[in-house]
Tab-separated table of C-alpha atoms in Angstrom:
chain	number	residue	atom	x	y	z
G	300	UNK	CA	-98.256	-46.501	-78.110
G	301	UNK	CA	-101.267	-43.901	-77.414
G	302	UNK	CA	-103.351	-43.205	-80.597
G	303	UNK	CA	-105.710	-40.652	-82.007
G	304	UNK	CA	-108.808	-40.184	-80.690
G	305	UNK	CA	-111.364	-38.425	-83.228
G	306	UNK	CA	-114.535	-36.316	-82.945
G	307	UNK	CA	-117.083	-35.367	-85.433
G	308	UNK	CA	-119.665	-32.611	-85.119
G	309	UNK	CA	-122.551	-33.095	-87.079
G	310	UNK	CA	-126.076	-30.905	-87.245
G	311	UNK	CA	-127.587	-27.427	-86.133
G	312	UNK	CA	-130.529	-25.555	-85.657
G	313	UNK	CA	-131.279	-25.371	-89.541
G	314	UNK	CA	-129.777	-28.977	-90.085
G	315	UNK	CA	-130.744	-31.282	-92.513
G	316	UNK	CA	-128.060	-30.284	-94.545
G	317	UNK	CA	-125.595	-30.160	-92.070
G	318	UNK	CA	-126.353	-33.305	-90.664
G	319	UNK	CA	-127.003	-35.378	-93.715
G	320	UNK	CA	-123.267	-34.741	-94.691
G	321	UNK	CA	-121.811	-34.576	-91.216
G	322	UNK	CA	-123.301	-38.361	-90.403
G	323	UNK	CA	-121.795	-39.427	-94.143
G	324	UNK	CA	-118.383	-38.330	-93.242
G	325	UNK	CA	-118.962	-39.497	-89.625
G	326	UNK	CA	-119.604	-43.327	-90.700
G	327	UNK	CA	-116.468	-43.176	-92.975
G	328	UNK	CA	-114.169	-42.137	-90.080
G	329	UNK	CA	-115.656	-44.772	-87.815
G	330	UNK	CA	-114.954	-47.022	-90.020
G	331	UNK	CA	-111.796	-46.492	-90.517
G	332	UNK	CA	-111.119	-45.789	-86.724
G	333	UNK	CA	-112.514	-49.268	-85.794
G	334	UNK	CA	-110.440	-50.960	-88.789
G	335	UNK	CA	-106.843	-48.932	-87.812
G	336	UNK	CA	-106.979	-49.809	-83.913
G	337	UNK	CA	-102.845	-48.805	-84.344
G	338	UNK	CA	-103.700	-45.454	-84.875
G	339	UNK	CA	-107.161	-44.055	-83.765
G	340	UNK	CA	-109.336	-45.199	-80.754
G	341	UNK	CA	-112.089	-47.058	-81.780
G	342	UNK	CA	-115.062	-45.058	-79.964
G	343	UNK	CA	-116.099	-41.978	-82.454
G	344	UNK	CA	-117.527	-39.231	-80.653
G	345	UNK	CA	-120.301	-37.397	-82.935
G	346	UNK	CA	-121.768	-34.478	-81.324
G	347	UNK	CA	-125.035	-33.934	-82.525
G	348	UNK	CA	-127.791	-30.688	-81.921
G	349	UNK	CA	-130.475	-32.206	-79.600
G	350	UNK	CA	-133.806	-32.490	-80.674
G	351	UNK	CA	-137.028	-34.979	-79.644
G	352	UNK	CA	-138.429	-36.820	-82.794
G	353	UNK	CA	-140.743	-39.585	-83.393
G	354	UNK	CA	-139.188	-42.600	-85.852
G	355	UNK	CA	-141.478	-41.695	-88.976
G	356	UNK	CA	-143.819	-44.547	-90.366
G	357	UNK	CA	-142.083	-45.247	-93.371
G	358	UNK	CA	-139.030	-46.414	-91.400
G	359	UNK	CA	-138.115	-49.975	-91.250
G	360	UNK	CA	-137.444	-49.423	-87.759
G	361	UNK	CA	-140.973	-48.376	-87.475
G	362	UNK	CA	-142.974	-51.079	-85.351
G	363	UNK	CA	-146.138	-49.929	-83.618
G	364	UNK	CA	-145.832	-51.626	-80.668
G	365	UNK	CA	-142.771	-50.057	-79.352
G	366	UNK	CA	-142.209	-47.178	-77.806
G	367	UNK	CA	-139.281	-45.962	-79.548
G	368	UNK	CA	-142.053	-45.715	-82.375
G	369	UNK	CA	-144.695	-44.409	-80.759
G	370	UNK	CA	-143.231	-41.873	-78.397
G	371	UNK	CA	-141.092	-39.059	-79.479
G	372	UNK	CA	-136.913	-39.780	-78.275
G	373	UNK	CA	-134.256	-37.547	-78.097
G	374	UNK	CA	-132.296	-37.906	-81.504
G	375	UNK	CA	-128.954	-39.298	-80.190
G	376	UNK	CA	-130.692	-41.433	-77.758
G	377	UNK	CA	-132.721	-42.655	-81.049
G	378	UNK	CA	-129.173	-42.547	-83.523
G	379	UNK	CA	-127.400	-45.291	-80.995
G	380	UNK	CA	-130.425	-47.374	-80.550
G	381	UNK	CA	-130.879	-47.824	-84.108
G	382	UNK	CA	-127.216	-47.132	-85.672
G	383	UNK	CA	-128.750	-44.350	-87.843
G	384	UNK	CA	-130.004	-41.381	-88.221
G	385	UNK	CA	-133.474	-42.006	-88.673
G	386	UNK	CA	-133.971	-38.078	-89.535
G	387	UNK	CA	-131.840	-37.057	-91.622
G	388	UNK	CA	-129.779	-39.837	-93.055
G	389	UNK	CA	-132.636	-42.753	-93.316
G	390	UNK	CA	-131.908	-46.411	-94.413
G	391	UNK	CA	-128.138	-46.146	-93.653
G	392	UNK	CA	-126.665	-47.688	-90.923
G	393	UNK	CA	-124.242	-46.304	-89.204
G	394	UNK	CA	-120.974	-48.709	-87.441
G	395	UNK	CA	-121.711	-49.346	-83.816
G	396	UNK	CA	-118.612	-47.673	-82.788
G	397	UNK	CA	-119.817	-44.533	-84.083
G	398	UNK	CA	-121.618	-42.576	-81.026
G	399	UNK	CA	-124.389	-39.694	-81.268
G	400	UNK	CA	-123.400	-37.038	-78.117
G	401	UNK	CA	-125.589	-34.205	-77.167
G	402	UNK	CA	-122.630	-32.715	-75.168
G	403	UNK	CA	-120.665	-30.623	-77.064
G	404	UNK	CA	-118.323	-30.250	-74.501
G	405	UNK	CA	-118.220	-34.065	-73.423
G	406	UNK	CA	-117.644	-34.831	-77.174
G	407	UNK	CA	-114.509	-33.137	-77.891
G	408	UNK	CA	-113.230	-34.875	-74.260
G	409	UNK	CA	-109.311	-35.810	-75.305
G	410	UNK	CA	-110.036	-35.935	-78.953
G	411	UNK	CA	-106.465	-34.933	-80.934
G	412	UNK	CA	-108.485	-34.864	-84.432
G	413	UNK	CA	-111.551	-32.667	-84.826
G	414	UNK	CA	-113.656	-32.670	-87.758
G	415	UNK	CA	-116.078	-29.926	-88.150
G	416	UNK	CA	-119.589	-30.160	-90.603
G	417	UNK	CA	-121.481	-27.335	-90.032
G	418	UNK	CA	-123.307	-24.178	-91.251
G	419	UNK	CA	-120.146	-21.719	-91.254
G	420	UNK	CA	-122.388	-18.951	-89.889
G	421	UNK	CA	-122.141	-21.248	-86.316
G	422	UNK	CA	-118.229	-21.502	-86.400
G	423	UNK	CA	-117.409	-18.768	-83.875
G	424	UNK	CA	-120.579	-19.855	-81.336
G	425	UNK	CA	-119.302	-23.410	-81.639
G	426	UNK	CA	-115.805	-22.438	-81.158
G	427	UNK	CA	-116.229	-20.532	-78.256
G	428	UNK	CA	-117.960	-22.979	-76.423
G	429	UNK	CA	-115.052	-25.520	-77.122
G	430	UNK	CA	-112.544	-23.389	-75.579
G	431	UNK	CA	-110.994	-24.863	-72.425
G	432	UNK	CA	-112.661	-28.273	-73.510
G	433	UNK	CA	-110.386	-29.535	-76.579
G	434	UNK	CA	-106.571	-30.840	-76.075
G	435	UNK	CA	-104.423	-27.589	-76.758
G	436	UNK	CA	-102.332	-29.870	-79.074
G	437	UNK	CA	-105.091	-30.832	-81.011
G	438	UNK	CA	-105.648	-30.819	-84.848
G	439	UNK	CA	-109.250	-30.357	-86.790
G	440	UNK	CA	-110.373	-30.588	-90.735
G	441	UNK	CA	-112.560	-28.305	-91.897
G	442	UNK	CA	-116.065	-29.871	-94.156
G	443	UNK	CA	-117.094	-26.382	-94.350
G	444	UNK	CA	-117.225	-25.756	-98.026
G	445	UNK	CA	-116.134	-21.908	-98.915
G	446	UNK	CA	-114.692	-19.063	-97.786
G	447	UNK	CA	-115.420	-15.351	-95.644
G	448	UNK	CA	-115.188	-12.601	-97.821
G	449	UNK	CA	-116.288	-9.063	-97.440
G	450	UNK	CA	-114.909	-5.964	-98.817
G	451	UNK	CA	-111.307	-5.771	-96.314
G	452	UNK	CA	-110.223	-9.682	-96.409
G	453	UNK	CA	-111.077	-13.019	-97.570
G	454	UNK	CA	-111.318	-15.816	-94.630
G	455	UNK	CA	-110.525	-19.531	-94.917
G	456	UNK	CA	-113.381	-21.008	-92.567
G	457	UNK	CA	-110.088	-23.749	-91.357
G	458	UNK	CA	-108.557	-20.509	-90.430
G	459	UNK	CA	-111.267	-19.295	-88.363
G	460	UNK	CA	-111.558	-22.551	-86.916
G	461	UNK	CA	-107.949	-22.447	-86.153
G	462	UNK	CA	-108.062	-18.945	-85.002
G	463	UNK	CA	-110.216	-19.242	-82.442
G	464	UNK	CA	-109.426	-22.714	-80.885
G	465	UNK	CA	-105.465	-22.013	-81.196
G	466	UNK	CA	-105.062	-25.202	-83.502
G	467	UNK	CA	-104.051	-26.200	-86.604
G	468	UNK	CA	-106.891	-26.909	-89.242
G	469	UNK	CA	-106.719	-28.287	-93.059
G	470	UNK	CA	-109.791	-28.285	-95.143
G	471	UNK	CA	-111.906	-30.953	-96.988
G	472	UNK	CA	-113.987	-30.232	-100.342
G	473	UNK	CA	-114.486	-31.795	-103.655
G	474	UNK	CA	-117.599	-33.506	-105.369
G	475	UNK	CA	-118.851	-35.171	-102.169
G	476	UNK	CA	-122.776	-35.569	-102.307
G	477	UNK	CA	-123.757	-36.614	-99.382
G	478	UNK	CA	-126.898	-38.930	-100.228
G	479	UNK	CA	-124.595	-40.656	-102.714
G	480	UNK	CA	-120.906	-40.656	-100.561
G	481	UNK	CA	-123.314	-42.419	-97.683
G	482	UNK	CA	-125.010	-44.832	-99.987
G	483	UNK	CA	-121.289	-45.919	-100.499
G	484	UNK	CA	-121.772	-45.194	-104.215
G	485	UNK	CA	-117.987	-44.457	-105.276
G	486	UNK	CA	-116.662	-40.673	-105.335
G	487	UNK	CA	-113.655	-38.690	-104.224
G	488	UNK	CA	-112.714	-35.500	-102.156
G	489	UNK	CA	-109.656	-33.780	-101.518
G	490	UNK	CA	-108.233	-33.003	-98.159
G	491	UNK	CA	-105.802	-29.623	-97.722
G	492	UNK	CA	-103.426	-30.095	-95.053
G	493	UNK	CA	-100.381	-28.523	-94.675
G	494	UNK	CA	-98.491	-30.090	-91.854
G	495	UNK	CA	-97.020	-27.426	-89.263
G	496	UNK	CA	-93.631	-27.907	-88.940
G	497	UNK	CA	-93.385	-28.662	-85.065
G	498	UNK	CA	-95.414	-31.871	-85.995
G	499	UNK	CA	-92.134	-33.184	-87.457
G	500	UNK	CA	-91.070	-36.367	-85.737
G	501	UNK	CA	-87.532	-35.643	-86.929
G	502	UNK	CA	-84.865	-32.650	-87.135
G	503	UNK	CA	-84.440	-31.597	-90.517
G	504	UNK	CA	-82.034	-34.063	-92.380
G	505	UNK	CA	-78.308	-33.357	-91.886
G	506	UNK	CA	-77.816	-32.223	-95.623
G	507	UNK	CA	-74.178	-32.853	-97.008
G	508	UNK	CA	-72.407	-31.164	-100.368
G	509	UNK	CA	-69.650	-32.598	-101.797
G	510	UNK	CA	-67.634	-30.066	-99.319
G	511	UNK	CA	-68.761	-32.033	-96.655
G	512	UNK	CA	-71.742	-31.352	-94.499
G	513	UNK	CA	-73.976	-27.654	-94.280
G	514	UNK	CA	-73.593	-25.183	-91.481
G	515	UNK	CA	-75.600	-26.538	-88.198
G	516	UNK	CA	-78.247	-24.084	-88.790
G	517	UNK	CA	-79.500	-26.434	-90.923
G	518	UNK	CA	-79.748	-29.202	-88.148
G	519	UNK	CA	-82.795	-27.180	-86.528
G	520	UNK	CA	-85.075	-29.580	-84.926
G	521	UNK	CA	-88.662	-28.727	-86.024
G	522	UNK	CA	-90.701	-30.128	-83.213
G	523	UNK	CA	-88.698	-26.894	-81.236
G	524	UNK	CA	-90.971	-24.287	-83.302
G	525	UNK	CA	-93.923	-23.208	-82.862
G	526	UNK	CA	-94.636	-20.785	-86.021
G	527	UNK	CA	-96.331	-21.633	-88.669
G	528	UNK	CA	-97.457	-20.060	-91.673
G	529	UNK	CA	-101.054	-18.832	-93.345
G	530	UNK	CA	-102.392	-19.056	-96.500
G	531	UNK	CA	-101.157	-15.898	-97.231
G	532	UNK	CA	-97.523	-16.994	-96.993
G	533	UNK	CA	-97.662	-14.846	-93.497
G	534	UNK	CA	-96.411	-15.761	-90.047
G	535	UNK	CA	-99.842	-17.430	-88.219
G	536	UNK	CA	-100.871	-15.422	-85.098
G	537	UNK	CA	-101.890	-18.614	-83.549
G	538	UNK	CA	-98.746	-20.586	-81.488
G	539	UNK	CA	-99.423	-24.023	-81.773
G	540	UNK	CA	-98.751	-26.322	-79.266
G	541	UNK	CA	-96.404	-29.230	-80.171
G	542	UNK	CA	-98.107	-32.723	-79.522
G	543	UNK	CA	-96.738	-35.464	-77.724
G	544	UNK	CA	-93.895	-37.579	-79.252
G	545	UNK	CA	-95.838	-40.845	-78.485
G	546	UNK	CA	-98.884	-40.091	-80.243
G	547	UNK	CA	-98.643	-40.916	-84.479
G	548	UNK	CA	-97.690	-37.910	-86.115
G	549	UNK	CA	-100.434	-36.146	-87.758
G	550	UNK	CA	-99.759	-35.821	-91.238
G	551	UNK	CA	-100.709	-36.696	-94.831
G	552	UNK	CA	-100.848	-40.474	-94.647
G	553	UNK	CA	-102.818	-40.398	-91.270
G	554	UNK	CA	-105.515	-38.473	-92.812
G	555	UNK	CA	-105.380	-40.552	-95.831
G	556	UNK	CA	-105.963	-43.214	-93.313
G	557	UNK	CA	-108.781	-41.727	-91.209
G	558	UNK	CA	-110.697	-40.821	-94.404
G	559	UNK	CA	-109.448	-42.961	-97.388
G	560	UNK	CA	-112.563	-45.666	-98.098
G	561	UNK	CA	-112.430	-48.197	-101.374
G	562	UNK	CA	-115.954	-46.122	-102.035
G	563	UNK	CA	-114.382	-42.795	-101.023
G	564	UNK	CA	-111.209	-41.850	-102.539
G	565	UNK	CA	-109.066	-39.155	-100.913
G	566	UNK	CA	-106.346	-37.223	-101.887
G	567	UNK	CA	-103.987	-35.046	-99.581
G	568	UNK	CA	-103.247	-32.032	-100.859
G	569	UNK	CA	-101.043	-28.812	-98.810
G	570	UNK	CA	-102.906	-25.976	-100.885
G	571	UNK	CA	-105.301	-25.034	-98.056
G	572	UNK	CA	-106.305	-21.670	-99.597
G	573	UNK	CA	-106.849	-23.481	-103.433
G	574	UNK	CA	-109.298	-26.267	-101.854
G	575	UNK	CA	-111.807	-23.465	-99.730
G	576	UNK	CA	-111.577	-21.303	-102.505
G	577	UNK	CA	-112.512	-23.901	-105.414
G	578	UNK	CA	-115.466	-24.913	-102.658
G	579	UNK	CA	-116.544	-20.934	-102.340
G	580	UNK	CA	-115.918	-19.866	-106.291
G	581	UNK	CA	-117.756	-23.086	-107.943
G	582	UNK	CA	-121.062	-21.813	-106.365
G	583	UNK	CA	-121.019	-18.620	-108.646
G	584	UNK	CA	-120.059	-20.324	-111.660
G	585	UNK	CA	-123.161	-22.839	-110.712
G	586	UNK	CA	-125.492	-19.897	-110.650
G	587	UNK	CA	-124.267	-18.704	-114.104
G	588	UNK	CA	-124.763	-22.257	-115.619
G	589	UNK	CA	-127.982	-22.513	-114.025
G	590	UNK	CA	-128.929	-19.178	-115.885
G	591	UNK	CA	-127.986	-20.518	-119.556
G	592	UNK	CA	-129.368	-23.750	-118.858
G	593	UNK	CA	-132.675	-21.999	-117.933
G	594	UNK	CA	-132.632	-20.392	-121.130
G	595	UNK	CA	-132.121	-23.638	-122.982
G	596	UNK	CA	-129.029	-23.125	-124.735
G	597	UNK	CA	-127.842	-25.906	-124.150
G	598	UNK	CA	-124.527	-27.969	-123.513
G	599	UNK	CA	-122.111	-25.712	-125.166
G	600	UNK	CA	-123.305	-22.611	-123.419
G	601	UNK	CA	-122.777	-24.550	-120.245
G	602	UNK	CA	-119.585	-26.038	-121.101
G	603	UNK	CA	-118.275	-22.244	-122.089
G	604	UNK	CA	-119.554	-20.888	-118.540
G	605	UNK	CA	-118.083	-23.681	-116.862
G	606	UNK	CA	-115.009	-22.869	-118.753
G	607	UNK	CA	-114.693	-19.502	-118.032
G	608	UNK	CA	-115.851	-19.961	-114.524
G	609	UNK	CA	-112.362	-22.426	-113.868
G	610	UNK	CA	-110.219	-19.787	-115.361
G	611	UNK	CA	-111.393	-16.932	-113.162
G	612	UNK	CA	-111.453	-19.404	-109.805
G	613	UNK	CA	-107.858	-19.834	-110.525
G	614	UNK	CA	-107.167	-16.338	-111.668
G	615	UNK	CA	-108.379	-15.404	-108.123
G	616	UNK	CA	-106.784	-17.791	-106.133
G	617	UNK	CA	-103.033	-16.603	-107.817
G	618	UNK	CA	-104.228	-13.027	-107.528
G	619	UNK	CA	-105.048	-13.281	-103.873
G	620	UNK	CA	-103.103	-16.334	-102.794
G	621	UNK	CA	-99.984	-15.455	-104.996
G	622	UNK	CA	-97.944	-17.455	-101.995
G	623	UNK	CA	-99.979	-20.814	-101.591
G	624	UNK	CA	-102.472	-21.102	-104.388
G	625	UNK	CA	-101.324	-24.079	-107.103
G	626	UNK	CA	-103.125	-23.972	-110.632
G	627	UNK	CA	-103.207	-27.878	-110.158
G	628	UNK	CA	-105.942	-27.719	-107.441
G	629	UNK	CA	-108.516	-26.375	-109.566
G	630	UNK	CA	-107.186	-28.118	-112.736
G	631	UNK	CA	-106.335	-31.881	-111.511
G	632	UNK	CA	-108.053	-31.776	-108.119
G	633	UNK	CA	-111.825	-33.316	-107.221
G	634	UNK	CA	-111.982	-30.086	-104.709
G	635	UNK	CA	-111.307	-27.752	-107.987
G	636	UNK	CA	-113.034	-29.404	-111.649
G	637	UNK	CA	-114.984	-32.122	-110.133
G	638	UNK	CA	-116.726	-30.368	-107.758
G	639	UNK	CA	-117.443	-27.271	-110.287
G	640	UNK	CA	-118.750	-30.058	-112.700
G	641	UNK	CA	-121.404	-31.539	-110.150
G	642	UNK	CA	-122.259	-28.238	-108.578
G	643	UNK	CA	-123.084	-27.176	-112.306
G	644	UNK	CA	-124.758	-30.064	-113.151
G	645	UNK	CA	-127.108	-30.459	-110.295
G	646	UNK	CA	-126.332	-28.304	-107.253
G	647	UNK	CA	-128.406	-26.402	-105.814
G	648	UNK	CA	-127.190	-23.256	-106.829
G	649	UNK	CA	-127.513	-24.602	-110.542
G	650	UNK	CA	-131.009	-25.880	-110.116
G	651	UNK	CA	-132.562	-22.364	-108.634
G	652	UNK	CA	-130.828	-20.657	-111.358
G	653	UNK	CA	-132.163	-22.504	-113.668
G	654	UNK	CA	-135.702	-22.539	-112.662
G	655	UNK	CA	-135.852	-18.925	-111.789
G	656	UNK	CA	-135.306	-18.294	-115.524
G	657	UNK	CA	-138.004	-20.484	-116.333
G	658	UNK	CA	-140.274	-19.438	-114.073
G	659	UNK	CA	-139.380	-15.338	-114.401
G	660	UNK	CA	-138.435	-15.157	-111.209
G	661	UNK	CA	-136.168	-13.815	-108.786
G	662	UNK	CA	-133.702	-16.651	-107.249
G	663	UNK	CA	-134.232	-15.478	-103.710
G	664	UNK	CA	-138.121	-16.688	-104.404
G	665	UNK	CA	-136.769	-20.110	-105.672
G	666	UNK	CA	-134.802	-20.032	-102.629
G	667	UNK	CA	-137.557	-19.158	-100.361
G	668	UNK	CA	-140.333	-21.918	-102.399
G	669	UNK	CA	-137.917	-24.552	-103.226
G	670	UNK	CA	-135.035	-25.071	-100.184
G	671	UNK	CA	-137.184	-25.806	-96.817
G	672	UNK	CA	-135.577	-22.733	-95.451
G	673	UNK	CA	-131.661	-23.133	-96.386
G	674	UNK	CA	-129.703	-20.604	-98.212
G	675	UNK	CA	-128.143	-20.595	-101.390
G	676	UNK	CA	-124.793	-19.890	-100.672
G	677	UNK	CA	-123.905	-18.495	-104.789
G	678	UNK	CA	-125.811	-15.554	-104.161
G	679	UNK	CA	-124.000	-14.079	-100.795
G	680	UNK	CA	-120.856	-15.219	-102.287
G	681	UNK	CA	-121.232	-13.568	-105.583
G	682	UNK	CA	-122.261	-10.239	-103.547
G	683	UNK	CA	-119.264	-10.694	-101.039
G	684	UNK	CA	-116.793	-11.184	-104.015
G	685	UNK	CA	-118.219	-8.283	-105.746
G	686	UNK	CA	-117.532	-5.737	-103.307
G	687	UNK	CA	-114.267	-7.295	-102.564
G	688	UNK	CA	-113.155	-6.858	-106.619
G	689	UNK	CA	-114.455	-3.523	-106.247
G	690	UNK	CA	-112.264	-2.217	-103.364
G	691	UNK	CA	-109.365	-3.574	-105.001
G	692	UNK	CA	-110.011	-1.781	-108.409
G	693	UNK	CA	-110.340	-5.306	-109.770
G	694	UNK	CA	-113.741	-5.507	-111.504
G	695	UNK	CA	-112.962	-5.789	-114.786
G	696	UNK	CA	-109.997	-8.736	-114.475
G	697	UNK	CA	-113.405	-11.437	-113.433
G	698	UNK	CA	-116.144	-10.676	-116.067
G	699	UNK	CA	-117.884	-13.987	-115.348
G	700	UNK	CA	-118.003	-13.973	-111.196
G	701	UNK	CA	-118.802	-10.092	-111.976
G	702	UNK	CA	-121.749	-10.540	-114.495
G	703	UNK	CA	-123.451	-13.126	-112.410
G	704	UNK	CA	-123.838	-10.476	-109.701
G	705	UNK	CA	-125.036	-7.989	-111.989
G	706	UNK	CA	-127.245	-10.807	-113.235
G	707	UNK	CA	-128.659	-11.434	-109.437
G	708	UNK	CA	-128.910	-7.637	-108.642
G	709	UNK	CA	-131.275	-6.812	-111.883
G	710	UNK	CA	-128.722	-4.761	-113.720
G	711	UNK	CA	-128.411	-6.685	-116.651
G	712	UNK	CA	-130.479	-9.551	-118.013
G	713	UNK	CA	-129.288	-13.163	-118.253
G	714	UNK	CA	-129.490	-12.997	-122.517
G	715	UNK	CA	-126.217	-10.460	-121.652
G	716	UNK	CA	-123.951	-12.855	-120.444
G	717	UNK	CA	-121.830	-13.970	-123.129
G	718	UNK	CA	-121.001	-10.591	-123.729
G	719	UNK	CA	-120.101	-9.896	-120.531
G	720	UNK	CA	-117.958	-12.986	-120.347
G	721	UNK	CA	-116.162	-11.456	-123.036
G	722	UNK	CA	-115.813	-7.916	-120.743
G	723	UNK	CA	-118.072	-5.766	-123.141
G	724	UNK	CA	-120.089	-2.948	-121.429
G	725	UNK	CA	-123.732	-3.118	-120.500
C-alpha cells in the first residue's frame, strides 16, 4: 500500500526563530516517519532558506583542519553533512533520514502532508511559489502560532494556508519551546484538525431505528463531497480534492502518529479556530503579566491577569467563533492554559514587558535592544484586536486585552490596570 510522504519547511530571511522551532518539529516527524515505514516514507524533505555559513569555533564539529570548518558552506549542504543545524539548533542531532533542501519547489515534490514553520508575514510569498508544485490532494498543519486580524475579519493562518494552496490545513500550538521540545526534555502540544469529510474511507453508517432502517439519504458516501466547512461554521470556498483510496486516510490517529513522541505528547483536537486563537490571545495576556511583574507585585497580581486573560480568550473565541470554538480548548488544552502559563512566565512578550517597566521604557525599545531584530508579536496583536473590538461596538465586553493596548499606546499607565480589569473609566 502507498504511504505518506511528508515535508517540513523550516527558516526565512529573519530566521533564527523560525528555524530553531521548524528543525525541532522537523526531527520529531523524522523520527516518527523512519519508525512507521507502514504509513509515511522514510525520506523527510525539510526545505530550508539558503544561506553560506562557517561552522562556528565552539562547535564540536569544529576541527581546523577541515574545510567544512574553515571555509564558509551552504547551510543545507552543512545540515546533512553533520545531521544538525549547526546555526540555529547547535548540539542536536538531527536523524539521518531527515534532509535539509534549498528547493522549495523540489521539497514539496509528491509530499501528501505539509507542515509549515514560518514567520506568518511569508505565508502568501511561500504559498504562491508552491502552487502547481504540491499534490492537489494534499493536506498541511499549520506551526504558525496566531491569528490575522484587522478591523473587517479575523484570519486563521491554516486558513490562509489552505486558501491559497486549495488544501485542507489543521493547526498546531501549545507550550512547545523549542530549545527545550529539541533537547527532548518532555512537553506537549495540541494539534487542531478537523477531518474533511471526503477523507472518509467509508459511507456514512447505515443507521437503523427500531422501525427498521433510515431513508437512503442517509447512506451518502462522503468520499463523493467535496465541501467542507470553516471555522466560522460556513461553507469553505476552497473544493478539496479527494485523495486516493490507497493512501492511509489522513485523520486524527495519523497525525497522532506523525507527531506523537514519548518526550512530546500530542493531542488531536477538531477546534481549529480555539487552538490559533489561544496561540494569538496568550501573547496579550503575556504583555499584561509582564507589566505587573515589572512592577513587582508579585504572584497574585500575575495569577489575577492570567486569570482574567483565560476568561476573555474564551469570551472571544464564543463571541466570534460561536459555531466551532469549545471552552475546553482554552480550559483543558496545552494549546489554551499551558501555553498562556509559559508565555506568562517567560515568553518573550512577558520578559519585554517586564523590563520595559523597570527600565521606564517603551516596549518597542526593549524590542529593538533586546530581540536581535524579531518582533514581538503581543503588541501588533493587541493593536489588531483593538480596532477589531472597536468596529464591532465591543470595547467594553474585553477590559483586559483592551487595557493592555491602552497600556502600549501611552493612554493610561500600567499602576491602572486592575481597575481597568474591573471595566472602570480612565
Amino acid at each position: 500500500m502507498p504511504v505518506a510522504r511528508v515535508q517540513s519547511r523550516s527558516g526565512l530571511p529573519d530566521g533564527p526563530v523560525s528555524t530553531r522551532e521548524g528543525s525541532a518539529i522537523a526531527k520529531i516527524v523524522a523520527e516518527n516517519a523512519k519508525e512507521h515505514p507502514d504509513l509515511f516514507e522514510e525520506e523527510v524533505q525539510m526545505w530550508v532558506y539558503e544561506e553560506e555559513i562557517t561552522v562556528p569555533k565552539t562547535s564540536k564539529h569544529y576541527d581546523a583542519g577541515s574545510k567544512f570548518s574553515t571555509q564558509s558552506h551552504k547551510l543545507t549542504k552543512l545540515i546533512n553533512h553533520f545531521h544538525e543545524n549547526v546555526k540555529y539548533l547547535p548540539d542536536i542531532p538531527l536523524p539521518t533520514n531527515l534532509i535539509a533542501n534549498p528547493s522549495l519547489e523540489d521539497s514539496v515534490h509528491d509530499s501528501t502532508i505539509l507542515i509549515f514553520n514560518l514567520p506568518h508575514q511569508f505565508i502568501g510569498g511561500l504559498c504562491d511559489q508552491m502552487k502547481g508544485h504540491i499534490l492537489p490532494y494534499a493536506r498541511g498543519i499549520s506551526c504558525i502560532k496566531g491569528v490575522s486580524v484587522d478591523s473587517e475579519d479575523v484570519r486563521l493562518f491554516s486558513e490562509s494556508i489552505g486558501d491559497k494552496l486549495g488544501i485542507y490545513c489543521g493547526a498546531l500550538s501549545g507550550a512547545n519551546i523549542a530549545n527545550e521540545v529539541a533537547q527532548e526534555k518532555f512537553s506537549e502540544t495540541t494539534i487542531a484538525y478537523d477531518p474533511p469529510p471526503m477523507d472518509s474511507r467509508n459511507p456514512t453508517p447505515k443507521a437503523t431505528t427500531p422501525q427498521g432502517p433510515t431513508p437512503s439519504s442517509s447512506h451518502l458516501d462522503l468520499t463523493a463531497i467535496n465541501g467542507h466547512k470553516d471555522s466560522k461554521g460556513k461553507t469553505s470556498k476552497v473544493k478539496l480534492i479527494v485523495p486516493p483510496s490507497d493512501l492511509p486516510p489522513i485523520d486524527h490517529n495519523i497525525i497522532k502518529t506523525l507527531f506523537h513522541r514519548p518526550y512530546f505528547h500530542v493531542q488531536v483536537v477538531s477546534d481549529v479556530a480555539g487552538v490559533s486563537l489561544g496561540g494569538a490571545l496568550k501573547n496579550i495576556v503575556a504583555i499584561a503579566t509582564g507589566f505587573v511583574a515589572g512592577l513587582g507585585w508579585g504572584d497574585n497580581a500575575k495569577a489575577a491577569v492570567m486569570r482574567v486573560g483565560l476568561l476573555e480568550m474564551v469570551k472571544f473565541g464564543k463571541m466570534f467563533f460561536s459555531n466551532n470554538v469549545q471552552t475546553k480548548t482554552f480550559t483543558e488544552e496545552s494549546a489554551g492554559v499551558a501555553d498562556l502559563i509559559t508565555s506568562c512566565s517567560g515568553g518573550r512578550n512577558y520578559r519585554c514587558a517586564k523590563m520595559s517597566v523597570e527600565r521606564k521604557v517603551s516596549i518597542q525599545e526593549v524590542e529593538r535592544e533586546e530581540l536581535n531584530g524579531q518582533m514581538l508579536q503581543g503588541t501588533s496583536t493587541a493593536e489588531d484586536v483593538y480596532h477589531f473590538l472597536k468596529a464591532r461596538g465591543k470595547v467594553d465586553e474585553f477590559p483586559l486585552l483592551v487595557g493592555t493596548y491602552r497600556i502600549l499606546q501611552g493612554e493610561v499607565r500600567v499602576e491602572d490596570l486592575p481597575d481597568l480589569m474591573e471595566g472602570k473609566k480612565k
